[in-house]
Amino acid sequence: MARITDDLSRDELIALIDAYDEYIQDANEERKYEIGWMPVCVDEFYDCEFQLQDR
């Protein structure tokens, strides 16, 4: 099974980590956990959110 880390450069991995961190921090600031929100795993974030962003 291929891992996203196998396909990304160092710079892309850093950008992914930064974007995922922002995703989690935004949820914290918006108190999404209080309404039952759960974060997606990094793989799903990469497939569904990260690749759609203008980088």
Tab-separated table of C-alpha atoms in Angstrom:
chain	number	residue	atom	x	y	z
A	1	MET	CA	0.000	0.000	0.000
A	2	ALA	CA	1.432	3.360	-1.011
A	3	ARG	CA	1.740	6.075	1.593
A	4	ILE	CA	1.390	9.779	0.889
A	5	THR	CA	4.854	10.287	2.333
A	6	ASP	CA	6.288	8.159	-0.486
A	7	ASP	CA	4.914	10.477	-3.168
A	8	LEU	CA	5.592	13.931	-1.720
A	9	SER	CA	8.744	15.998	-1.656
A	10	ARG	CA	10.068	17.435	1.585
A	11	ASP	CA	8.571	20.843	0.762
A	12	GLU	CA	5.185	19.287	-0.038
A	13	LEU	CA	5.240	17.364	3.257
A	14	ILE	CA	5.978	20.551	5.180
A	15	ALA	CA	3.130	22.306	3.364
A	16	LEU	CA	0.820	19.394	4.227
A	17	ILE	CA	1.776	19.526	7.906
A	18	ASP	CA	1.252	23.285	7.990
A	19	ALA	CA	-2.153	22.989	6.295
A	20	TYR	CA	-3.279	20.177	8.619
A	21	ASP	CA	-2.157	22.187	11.629
A	22	GLU	CA	-4.199	25.157	10.395
A	23	TYR	CA	-7.199	22.844	9.870
A	24	ILE	CA	-6.993	21.638	13.490
A	25	GLN	CA	-6.305	25.108	14.920
A	26	ASP	CA	-9.286	26.562	13.037
A	27	ALA	CA	-11.489	23.839	14.523
A	28	ASN	CA	-10.177	24.653	17.995
A	29	GLU	CA	-10.808	28.366	17.571
A	30	GLU	CA	-14.302	27.737	16.218
A	31	ARG	CA	-14.994	25.265	19.070
A	32	LYS	CA	-16.177	22.661	16.585
A	33	TYR	CA	-15.509	19.824	19.037
A	34	GLU	CA	-18.376	21.081	21.200
A	35	ILE	CA	-20.866	20.235	18.465
A	36	GLY	CA	-19.431	16.773	17.813
A	37	TRP	CA	-17.035	17.609	14.989
A	38	MET	CA	-14.218	15.122	14.531
A	39	PRO	CA	-11.110	15.739	12.418
A	40	VAL	CA	-10.292	13.510	9.487
A	41	CYS	CA	-7.022	11.589	9.379
A	42	VAL	CA	-4.074	13.099	7.517
A	43	ASP	CA	-4.538	10.759	4.536
A	44	GLU	CA	-8.162	11.820	4.106
A	45	PHE	CA	-7.256	15.477	4.624
A	46	TYR	CA	-4.630	15.142	1.899
A	47	ASP	CA	-7.049	13.466	-0.522
A	48	CYS	CA	-10.047	15.721	0.131
A	49	GLU	CA	-8.797	19.116	1.304
A	50	PHE	CA	-5.100	19.648	0.717
A	51	GLN	CA	-5.011	18.832	-2.988
A	52	LEU	CA	-7.897	21.246	-3.613
A	53	GLN	CA	-6.143	24.208	-2.011
A	54	ASP	CA	-4.220	26.714	-4.080
A	55	ARG	CA	-0.653	26.102	-3.001
